[in-house]
PDB file of C-alpha atoms and ligand atoms in Angstrom:
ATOM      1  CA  UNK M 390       7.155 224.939  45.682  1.00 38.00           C
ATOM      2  CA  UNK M 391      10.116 223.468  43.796  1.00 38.00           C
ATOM      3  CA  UNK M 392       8.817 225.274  40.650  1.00 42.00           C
ATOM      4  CA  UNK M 393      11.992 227.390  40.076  1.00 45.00           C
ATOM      5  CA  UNK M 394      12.673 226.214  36.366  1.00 48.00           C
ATOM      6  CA  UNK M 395      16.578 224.705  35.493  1.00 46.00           C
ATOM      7  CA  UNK M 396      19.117 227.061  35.113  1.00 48.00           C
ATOM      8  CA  UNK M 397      20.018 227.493  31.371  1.00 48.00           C
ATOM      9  CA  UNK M 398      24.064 225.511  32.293  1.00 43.00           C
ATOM     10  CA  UNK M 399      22.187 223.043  33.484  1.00 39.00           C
ATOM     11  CA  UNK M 400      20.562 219.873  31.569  1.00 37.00           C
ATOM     12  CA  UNK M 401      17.851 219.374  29.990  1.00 38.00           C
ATOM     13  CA  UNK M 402      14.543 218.662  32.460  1.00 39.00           C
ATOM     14  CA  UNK M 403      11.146 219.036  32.652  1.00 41.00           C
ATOM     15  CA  UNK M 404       9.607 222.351  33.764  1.00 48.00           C
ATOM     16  CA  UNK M 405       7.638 221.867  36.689  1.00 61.00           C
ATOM     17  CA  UNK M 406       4.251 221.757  35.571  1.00 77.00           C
ATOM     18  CA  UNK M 407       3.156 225.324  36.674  1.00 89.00           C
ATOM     19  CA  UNK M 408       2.009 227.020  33.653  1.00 95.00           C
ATOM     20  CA  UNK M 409       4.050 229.992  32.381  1.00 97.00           C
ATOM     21  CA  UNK M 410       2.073 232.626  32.654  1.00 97.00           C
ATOM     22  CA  UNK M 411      -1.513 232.713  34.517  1.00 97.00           C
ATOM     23  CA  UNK M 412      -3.750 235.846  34.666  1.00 98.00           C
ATOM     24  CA  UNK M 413      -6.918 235.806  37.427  1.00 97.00           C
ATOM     25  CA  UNK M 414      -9.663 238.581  37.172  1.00 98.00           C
ATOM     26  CA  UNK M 415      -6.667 240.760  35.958  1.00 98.00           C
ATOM     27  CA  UNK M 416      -8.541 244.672  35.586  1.00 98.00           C
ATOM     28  CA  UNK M 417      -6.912 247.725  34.869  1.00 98.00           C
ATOM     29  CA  UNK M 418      -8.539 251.044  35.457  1.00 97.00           C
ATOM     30  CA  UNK M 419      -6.840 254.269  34.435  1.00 95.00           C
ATOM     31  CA  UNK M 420      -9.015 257.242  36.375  1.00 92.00           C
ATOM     32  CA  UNK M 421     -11.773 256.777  38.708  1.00 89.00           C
ATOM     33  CA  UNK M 422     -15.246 257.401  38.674  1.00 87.00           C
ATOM     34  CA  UNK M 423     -17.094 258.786  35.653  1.00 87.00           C
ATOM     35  CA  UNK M 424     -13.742 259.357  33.733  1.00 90.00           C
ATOM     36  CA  UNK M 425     -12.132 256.068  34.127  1.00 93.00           C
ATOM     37  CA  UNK M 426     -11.042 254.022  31.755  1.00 95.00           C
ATOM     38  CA  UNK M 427     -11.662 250.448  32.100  1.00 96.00           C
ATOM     39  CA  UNK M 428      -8.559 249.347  30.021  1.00 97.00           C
ATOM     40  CA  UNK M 429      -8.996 245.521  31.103  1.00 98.00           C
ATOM     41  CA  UNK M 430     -12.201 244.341  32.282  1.00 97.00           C
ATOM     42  CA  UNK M 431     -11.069 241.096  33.852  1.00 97.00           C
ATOM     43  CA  UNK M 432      -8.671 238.342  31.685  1.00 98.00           C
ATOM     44  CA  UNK M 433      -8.520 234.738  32.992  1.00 98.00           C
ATOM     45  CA  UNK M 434      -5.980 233.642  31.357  1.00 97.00           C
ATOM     46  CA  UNK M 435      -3.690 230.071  31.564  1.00 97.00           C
ATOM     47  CA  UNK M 436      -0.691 229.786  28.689  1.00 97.00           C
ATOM     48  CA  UNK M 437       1.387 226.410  29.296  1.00 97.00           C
ATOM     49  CA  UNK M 438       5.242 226.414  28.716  1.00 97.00           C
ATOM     50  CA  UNK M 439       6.278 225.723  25.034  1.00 97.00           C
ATOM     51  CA  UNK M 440       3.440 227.905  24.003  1.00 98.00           C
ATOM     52  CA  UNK M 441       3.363 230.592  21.011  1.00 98.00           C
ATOM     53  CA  UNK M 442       0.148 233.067  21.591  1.00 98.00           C
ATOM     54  CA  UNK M 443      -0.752 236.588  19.998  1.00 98.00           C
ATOM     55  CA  UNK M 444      -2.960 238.995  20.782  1.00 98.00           C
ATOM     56  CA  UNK M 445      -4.839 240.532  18.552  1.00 97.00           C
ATOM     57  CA  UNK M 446      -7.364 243.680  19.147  1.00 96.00           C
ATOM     58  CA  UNK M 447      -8.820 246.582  17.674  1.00 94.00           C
ATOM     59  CA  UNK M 448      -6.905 249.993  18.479  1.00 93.00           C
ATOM     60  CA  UNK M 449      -7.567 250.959  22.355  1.00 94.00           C
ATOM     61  CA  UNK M 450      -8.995 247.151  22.999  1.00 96.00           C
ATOM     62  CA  UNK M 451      -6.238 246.378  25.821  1.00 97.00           C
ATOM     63  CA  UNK M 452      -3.246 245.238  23.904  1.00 97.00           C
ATOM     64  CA  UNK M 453      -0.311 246.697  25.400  1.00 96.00           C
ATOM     65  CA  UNK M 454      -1.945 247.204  28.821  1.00 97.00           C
ATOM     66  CA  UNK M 455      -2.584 243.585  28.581  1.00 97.00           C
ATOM     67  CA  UNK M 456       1.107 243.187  28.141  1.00 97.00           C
ATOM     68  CA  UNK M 457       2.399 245.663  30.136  1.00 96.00           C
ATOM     69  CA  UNK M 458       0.706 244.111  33.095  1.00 97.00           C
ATOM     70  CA  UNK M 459       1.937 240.574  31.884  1.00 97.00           C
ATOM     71  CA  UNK M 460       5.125 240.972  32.393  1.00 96.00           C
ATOM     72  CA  UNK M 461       5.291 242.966  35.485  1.00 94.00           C
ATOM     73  CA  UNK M 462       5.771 246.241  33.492  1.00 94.00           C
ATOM     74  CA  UNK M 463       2.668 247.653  34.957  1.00 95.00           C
ATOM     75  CA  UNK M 464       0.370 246.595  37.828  1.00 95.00           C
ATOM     76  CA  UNK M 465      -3.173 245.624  37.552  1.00 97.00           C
ATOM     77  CA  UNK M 466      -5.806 247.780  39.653  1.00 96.00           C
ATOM     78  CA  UNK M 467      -7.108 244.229  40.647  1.00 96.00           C
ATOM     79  CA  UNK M 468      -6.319 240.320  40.050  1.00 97.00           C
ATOM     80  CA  UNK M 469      -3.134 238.100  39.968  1.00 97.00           C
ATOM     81  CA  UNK M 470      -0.425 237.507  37.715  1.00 97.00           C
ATOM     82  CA  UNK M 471       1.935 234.431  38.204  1.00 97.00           C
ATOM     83  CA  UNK M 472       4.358 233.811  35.529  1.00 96.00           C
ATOM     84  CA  UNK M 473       6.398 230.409  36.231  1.00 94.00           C
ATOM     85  CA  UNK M 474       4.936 229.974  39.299  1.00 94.00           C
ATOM     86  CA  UNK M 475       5.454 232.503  40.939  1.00 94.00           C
ATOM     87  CA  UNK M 476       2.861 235.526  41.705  1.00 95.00           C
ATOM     88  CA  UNK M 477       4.349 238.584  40.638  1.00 94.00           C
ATOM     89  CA  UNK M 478       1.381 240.901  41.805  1.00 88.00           C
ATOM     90  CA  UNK M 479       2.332 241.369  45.456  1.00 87.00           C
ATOM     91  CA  UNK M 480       6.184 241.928  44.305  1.00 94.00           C
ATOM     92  CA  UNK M 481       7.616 244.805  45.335  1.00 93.00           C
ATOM     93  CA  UNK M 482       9.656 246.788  42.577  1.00 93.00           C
ATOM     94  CA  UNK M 483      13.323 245.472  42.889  1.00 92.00           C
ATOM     95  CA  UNK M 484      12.120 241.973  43.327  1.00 93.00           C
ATOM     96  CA  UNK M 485      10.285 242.179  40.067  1.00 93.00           C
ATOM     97  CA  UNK M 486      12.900 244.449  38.243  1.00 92.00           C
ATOM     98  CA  UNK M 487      15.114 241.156  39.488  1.00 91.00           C
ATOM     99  CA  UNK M 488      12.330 238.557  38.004  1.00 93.00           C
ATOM    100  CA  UNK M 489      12.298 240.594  34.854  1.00 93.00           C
ATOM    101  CA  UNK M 490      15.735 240.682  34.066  1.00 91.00           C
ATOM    102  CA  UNK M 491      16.192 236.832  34.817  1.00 91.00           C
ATOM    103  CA  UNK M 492      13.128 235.330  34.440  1.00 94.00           C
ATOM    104  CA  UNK M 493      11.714 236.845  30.957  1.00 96.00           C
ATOM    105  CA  UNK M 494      12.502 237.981  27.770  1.00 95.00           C
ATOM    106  CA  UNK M 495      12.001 241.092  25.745  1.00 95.00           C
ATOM    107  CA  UNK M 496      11.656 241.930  21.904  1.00 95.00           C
ATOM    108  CA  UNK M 497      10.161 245.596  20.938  1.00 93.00           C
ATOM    109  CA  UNK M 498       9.283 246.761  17.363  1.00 91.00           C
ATOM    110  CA  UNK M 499      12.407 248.958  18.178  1.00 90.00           C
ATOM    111  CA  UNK M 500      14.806 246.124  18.629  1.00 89.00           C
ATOM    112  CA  UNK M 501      15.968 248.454  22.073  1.00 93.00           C
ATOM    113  CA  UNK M 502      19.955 247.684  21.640  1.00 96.00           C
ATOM    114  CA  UNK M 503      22.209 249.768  23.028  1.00 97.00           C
ATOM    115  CA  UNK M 504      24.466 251.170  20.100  1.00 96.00           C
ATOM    116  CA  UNK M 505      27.381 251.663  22.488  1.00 97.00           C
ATOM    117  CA  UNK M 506      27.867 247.864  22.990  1.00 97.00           C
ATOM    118  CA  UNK M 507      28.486 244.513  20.927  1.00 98.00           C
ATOM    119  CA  UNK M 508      26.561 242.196  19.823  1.00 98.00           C
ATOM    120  CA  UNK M 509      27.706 239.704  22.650  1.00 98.00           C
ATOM    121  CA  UNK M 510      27.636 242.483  25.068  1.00 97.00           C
ATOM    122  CA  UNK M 511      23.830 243.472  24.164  1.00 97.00           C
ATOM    123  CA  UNK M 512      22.982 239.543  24.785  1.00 97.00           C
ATOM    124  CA  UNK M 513      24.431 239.192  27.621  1.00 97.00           C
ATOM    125  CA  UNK M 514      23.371 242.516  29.234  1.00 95.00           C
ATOM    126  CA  UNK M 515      20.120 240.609  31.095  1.00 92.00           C
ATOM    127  CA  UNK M 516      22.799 238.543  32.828  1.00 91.00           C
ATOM    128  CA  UNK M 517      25.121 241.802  33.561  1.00 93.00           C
ATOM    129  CA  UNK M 518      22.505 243.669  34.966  1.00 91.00           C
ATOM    130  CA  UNK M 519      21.186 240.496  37.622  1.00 87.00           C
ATOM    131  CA  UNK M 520      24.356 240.664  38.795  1.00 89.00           C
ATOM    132  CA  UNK M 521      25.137 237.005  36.747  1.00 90.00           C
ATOM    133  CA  UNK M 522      28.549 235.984  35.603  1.00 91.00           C
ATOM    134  CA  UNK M 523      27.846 237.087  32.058  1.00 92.00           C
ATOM    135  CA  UNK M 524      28.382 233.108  30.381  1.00 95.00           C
ATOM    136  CA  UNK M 525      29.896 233.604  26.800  1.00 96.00           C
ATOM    137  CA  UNK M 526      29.454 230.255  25.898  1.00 96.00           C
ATOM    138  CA  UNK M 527      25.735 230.942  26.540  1.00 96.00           C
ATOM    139  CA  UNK M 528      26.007 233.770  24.076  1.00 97.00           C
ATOM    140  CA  UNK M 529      27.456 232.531  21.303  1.00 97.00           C
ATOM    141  CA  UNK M 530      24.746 229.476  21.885  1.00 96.00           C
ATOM    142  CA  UNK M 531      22.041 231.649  21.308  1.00 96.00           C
ATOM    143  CA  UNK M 532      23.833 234.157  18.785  1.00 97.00           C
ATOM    144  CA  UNK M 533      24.471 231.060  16.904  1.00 96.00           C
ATOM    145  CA  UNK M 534      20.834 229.864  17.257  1.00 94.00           C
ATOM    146  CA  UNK M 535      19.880 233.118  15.489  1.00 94.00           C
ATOM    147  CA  UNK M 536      22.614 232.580  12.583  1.00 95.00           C
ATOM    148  CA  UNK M 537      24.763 235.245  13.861  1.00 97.00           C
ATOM    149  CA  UNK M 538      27.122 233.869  15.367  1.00 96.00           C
ATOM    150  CA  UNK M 539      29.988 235.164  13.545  1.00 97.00           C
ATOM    151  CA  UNK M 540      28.697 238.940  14.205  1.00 98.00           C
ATOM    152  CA  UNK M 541      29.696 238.809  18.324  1.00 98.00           C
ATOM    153  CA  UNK M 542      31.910 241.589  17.837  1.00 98.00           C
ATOM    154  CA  UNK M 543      29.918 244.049  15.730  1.00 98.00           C
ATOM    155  CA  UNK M 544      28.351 246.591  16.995  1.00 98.00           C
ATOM    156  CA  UNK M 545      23.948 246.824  16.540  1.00 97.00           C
ATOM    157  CA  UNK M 546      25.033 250.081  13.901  1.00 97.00           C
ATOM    158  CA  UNK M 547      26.740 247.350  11.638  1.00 97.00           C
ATOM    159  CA  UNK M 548      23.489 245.288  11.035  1.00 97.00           C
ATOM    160  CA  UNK M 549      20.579 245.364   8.831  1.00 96.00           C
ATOM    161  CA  UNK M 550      17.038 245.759  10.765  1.00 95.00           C
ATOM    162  CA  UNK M 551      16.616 241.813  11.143  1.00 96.00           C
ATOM    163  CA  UNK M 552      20.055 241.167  12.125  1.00 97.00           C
ATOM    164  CA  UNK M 553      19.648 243.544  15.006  1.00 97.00           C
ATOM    165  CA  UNK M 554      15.826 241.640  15.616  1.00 95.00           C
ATOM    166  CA  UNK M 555      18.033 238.645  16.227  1.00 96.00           C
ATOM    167  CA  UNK M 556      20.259 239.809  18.476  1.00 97.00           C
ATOM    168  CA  UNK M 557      17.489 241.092  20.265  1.00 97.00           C
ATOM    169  CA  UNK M 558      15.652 237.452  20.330  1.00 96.00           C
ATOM    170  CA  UNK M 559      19.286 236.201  21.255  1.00 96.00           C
ATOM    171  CA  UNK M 560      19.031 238.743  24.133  1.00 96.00           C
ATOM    172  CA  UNK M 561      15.671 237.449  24.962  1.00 96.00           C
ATOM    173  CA  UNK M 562      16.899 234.072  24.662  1.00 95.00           C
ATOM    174  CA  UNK M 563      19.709 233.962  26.716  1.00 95.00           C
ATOM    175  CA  UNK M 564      18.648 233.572  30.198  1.00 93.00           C
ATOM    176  CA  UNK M 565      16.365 231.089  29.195  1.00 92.00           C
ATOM    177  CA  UNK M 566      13.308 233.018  30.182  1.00 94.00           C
ATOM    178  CA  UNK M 567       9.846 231.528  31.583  1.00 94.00           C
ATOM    179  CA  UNK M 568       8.092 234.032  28.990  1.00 97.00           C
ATOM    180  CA  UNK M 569       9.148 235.748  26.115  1.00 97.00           C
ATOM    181  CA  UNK M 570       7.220 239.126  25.833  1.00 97.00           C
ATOM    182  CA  UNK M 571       7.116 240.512  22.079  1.00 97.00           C
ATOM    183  CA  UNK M 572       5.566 243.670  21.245  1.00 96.00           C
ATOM    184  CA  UNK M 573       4.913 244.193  17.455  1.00 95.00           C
ATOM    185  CA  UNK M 574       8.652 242.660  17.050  1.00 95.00           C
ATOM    186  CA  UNK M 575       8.256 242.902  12.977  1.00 95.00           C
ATOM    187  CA  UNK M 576       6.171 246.155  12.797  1.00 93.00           C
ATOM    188  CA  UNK M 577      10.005 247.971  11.835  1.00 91.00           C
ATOM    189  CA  UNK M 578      10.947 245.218   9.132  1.00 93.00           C
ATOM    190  CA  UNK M 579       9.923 244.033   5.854  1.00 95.00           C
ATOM    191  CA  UNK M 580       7.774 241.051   4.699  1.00 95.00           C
ATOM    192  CA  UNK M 581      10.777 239.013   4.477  1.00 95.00           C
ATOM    193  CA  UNK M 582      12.842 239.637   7.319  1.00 95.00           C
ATOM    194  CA  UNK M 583       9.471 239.668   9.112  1.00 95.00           C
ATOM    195  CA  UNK M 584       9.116 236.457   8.377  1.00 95.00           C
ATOM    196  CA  UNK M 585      12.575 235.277   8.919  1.00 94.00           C
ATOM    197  CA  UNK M 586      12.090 236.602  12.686  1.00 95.00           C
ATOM    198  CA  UNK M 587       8.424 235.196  13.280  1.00 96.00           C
ATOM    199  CA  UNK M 588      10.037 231.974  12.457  1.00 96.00           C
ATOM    200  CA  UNK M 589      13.111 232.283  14.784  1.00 95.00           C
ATOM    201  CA  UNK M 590      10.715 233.019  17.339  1.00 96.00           C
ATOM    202  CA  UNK M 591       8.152 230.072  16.357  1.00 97.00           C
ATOM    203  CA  UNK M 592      11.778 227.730  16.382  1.00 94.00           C
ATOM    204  CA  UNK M 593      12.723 229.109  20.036  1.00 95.00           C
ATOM    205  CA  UNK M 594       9.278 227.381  20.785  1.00 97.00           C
ATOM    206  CA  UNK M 595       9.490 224.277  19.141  1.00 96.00           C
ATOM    207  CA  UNK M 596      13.173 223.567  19.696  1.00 93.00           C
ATOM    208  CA  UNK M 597      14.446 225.547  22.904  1.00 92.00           C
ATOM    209  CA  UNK M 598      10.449 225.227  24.885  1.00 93.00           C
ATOM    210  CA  UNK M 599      10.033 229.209  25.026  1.00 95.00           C
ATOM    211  CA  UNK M 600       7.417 230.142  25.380  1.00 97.00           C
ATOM    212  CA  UNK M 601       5.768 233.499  23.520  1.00 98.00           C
ATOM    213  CA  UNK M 602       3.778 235.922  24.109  1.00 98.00           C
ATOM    214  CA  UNK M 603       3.197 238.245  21.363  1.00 98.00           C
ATOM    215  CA  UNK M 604       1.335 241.357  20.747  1.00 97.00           C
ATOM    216  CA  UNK M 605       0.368 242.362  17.143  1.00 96.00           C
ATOM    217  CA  UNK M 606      -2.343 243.246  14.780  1.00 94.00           C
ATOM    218  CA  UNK M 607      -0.670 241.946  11.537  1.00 95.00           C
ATOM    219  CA  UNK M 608      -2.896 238.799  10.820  1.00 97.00           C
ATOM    220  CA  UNK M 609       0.455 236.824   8.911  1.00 96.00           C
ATOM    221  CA  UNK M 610       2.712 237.234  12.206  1.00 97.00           C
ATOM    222  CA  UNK M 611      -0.071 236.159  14.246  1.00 98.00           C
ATOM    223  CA  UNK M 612      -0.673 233.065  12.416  1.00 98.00           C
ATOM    224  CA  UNK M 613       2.838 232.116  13.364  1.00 98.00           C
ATOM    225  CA  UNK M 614       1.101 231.357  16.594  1.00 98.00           C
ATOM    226  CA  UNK M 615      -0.492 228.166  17.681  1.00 97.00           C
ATOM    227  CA  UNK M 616      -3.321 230.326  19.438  1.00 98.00           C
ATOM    228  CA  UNK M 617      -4.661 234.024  19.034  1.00 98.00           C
ATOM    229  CA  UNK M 618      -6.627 236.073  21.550  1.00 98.00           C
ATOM    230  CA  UNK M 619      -8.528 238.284  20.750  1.00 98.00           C
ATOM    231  CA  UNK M 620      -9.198 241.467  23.081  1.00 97.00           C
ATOM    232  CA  UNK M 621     -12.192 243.967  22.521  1.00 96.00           C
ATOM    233  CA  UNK M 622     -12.958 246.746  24.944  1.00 95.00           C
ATOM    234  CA  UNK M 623     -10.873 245.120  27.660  1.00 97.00           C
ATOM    235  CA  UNK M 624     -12.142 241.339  27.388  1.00 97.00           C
ATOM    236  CA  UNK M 625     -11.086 238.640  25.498  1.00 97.00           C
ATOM    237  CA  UNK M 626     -13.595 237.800  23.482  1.00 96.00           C
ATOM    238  CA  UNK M 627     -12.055 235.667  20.989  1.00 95.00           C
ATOM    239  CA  UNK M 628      -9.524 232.921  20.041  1.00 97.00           C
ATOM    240  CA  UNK M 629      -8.268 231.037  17.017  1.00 98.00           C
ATOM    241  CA  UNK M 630      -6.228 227.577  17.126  1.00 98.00           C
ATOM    242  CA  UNK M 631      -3.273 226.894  14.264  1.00 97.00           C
ATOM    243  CA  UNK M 632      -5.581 229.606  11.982  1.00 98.00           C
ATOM    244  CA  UNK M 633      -4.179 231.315   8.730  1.00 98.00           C
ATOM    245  CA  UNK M 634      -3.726 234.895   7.938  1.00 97.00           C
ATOM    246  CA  UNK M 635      -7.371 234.974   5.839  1.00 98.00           C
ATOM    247  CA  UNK M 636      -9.495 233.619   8.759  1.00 98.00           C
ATOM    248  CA  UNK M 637      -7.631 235.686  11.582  1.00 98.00           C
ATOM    249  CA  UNK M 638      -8.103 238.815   9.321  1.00 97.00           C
ATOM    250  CA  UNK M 639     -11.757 238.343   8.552  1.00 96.00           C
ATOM    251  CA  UNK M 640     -12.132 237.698  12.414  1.00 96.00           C
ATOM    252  CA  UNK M 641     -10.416 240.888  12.888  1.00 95.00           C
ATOM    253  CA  UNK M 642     -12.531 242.779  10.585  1.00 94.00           C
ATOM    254  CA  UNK M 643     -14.867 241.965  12.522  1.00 92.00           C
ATOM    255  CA  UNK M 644     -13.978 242.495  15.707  1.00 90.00           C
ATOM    256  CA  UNK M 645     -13.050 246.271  14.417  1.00 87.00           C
ATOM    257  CA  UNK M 646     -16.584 246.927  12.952  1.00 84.00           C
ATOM    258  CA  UNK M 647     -18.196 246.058  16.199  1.00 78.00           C
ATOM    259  CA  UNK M 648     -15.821 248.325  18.198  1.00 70.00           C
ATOM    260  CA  UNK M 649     -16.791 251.280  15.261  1.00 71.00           C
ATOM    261  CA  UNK M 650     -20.683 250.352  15.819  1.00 72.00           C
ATOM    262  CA  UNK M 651     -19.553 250.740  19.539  1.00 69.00           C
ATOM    263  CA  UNK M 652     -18.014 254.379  19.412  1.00 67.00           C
ATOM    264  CA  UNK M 653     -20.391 255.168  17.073  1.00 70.00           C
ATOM    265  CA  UNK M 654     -23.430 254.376  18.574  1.00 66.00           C
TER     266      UNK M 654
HETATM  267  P1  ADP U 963      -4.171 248.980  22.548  1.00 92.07           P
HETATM  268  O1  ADP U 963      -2.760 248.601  22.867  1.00 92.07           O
HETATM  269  O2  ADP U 963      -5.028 247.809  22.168  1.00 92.07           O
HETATM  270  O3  ADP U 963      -4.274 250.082  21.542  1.00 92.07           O
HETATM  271  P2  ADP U 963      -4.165 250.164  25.201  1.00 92.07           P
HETATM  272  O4  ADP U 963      -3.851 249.081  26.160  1.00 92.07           O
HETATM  273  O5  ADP U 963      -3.066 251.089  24.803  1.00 92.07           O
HETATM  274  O6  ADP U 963      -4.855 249.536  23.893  1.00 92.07           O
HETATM  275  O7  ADP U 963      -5.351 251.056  25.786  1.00 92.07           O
HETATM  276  C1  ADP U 963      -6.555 250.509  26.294  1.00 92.07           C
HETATM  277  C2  ADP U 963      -7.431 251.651  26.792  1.00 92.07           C
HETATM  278  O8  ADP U 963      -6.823 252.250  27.930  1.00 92.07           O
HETATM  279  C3  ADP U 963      -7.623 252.767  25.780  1.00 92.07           C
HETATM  280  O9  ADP U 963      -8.924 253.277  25.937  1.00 92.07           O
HETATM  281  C4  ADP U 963      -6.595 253.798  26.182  1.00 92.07           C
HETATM  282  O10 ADP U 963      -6.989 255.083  25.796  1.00 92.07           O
HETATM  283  C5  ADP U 963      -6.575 253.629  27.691  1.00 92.07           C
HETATM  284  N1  ADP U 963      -5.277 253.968  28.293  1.00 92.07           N
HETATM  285  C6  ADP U 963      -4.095 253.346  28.072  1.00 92.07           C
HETATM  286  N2  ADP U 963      -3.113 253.891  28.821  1.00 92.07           N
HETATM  287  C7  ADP U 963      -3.692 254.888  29.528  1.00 92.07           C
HETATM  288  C8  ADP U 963      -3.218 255.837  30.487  1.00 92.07           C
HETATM  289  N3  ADP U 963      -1.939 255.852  30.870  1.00 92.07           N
HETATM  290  N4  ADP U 963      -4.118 256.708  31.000  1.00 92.07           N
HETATM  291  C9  ADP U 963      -5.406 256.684  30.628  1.00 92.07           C
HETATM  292  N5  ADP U 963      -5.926 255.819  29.745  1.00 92.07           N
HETATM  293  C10 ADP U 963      -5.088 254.935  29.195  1.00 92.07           C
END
């Protein structure tokens, strides 16, 4: 379909005009019959490139299955997922272990470095383990992106929380990924260097076209976000547009008394 987005060496262009990451009927079922677990009840879901989104939800609503099956981590009982194009669902497990490591980006609460390696190793470990010529220029583009680029040669051990949060956005960065997966990606840092990271990542969107997917419930890093979903029970049955932290954490107080009225009940 000629959708296959430019290489990073290569200069700037347009996109294609698939969207980054579509979801159809996704459902996810854990169990079956009277024990199962409907974890996702059916998302329909269309983010375009150059996007920033979090999802928000009570505790159990969806959140990281909702991820999880995103990005290929995990597959939906039922429904599609296409993610720049191309429909992951029907992928078997090396092809999207291969579309993983070249074609998104990853940035846990637990900035997942490996201790062992440098900084420049640790970014360019997505292109090392595709089988890429690991491209150092690339790597000191991003590092420097991040404001580290004089740290290439430490090691993750040698740098405060944040610093290693960059290296792992650097990381994510660096094969210029269709999506950008983040899962609580300031839940480990401080209000500071929280928001020193939420605004690297809200950069990478404006100025590089990533595009974001993040997963959170703290109402100030989701209104870094030019949209937040919000999932309850396994639906999305919410969203806010360019909202700040006061009305996204009243909606969320919501949202959580309705699921307590819900157990309760
Ligand atoms: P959240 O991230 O919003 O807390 P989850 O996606 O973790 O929500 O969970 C959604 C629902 O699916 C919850 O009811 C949870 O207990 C259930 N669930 C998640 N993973 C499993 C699993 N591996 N087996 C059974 N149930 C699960």
């Amino acid at each position: 379909m000629g959708l296959r987005k430019k290489r990073h060496d290569e200069p700037e262009a347009p996109r294609g005009d698939a969207p980054a990451v579509e979801l159809r009927g996704v459902r996810r079922q854990y169990g079956r019959g009277g024990a199962a677990v409907h974890a996702l009840r059916g998302i329909d879901l269309v983010l375009s490139t150059g996007t920033f989104t979090a999802v928000m939800g009570p505790s159990g609503s969806g959140k990281s299955t909702f991820l999880q099956c995103a990005a290929g981590l995990d597959r939906p009982t039922d429904g599609t997922v296409v993610l720049g194009g191309t429909p992951i669902t029907g992928l078997n497990e090396n092809r999207l272990t291969e579309l993983r490591r070249t074609r998104l980006g990853f940035v846990f609460q637990a900035f997942n470095l490996l201790p062992s390696l440098t900084v420049e190793q640790n970014v360019l470990l997505p292109m090392r383990l595709a089988g890429h010529r690991p491209d150092r220029r690339r790597a000191a583009e991003v590092l420097t992106r991040v404001g580290l680029g004089d740290k290439a040669k430490r090691r993750p051990g040698e740098l405060s929380g944040g610093q290693q949060q960059r290296v792992a956005i650097a990381r994510a960065l660096v094969t210029d990924p269709d999506v950008i997966f983040a899962d609580e990606p300031t839940g480990a840092l401080d209000t500071t260097t929280a928001a020193e990271i939420l605004g690297l990542l809200r950069s990478a969107v404006d100025r590089m076209g990533a595009t974001v997917v993040m997963v959170t419930h703290d109402p100030v890093a989701a209104a870094h976000a030019d949209r937040v979903l919000f999932l309850a029970d396994g639906a999305l049955v919410d969203h806010l547009d360019r909202a700040t932290p006061d009305v996204i954490a009243a909606r969320m107080t919501a949202l959580t008394a309705r699921a307590v009225v819900r157990v309760a009940a």
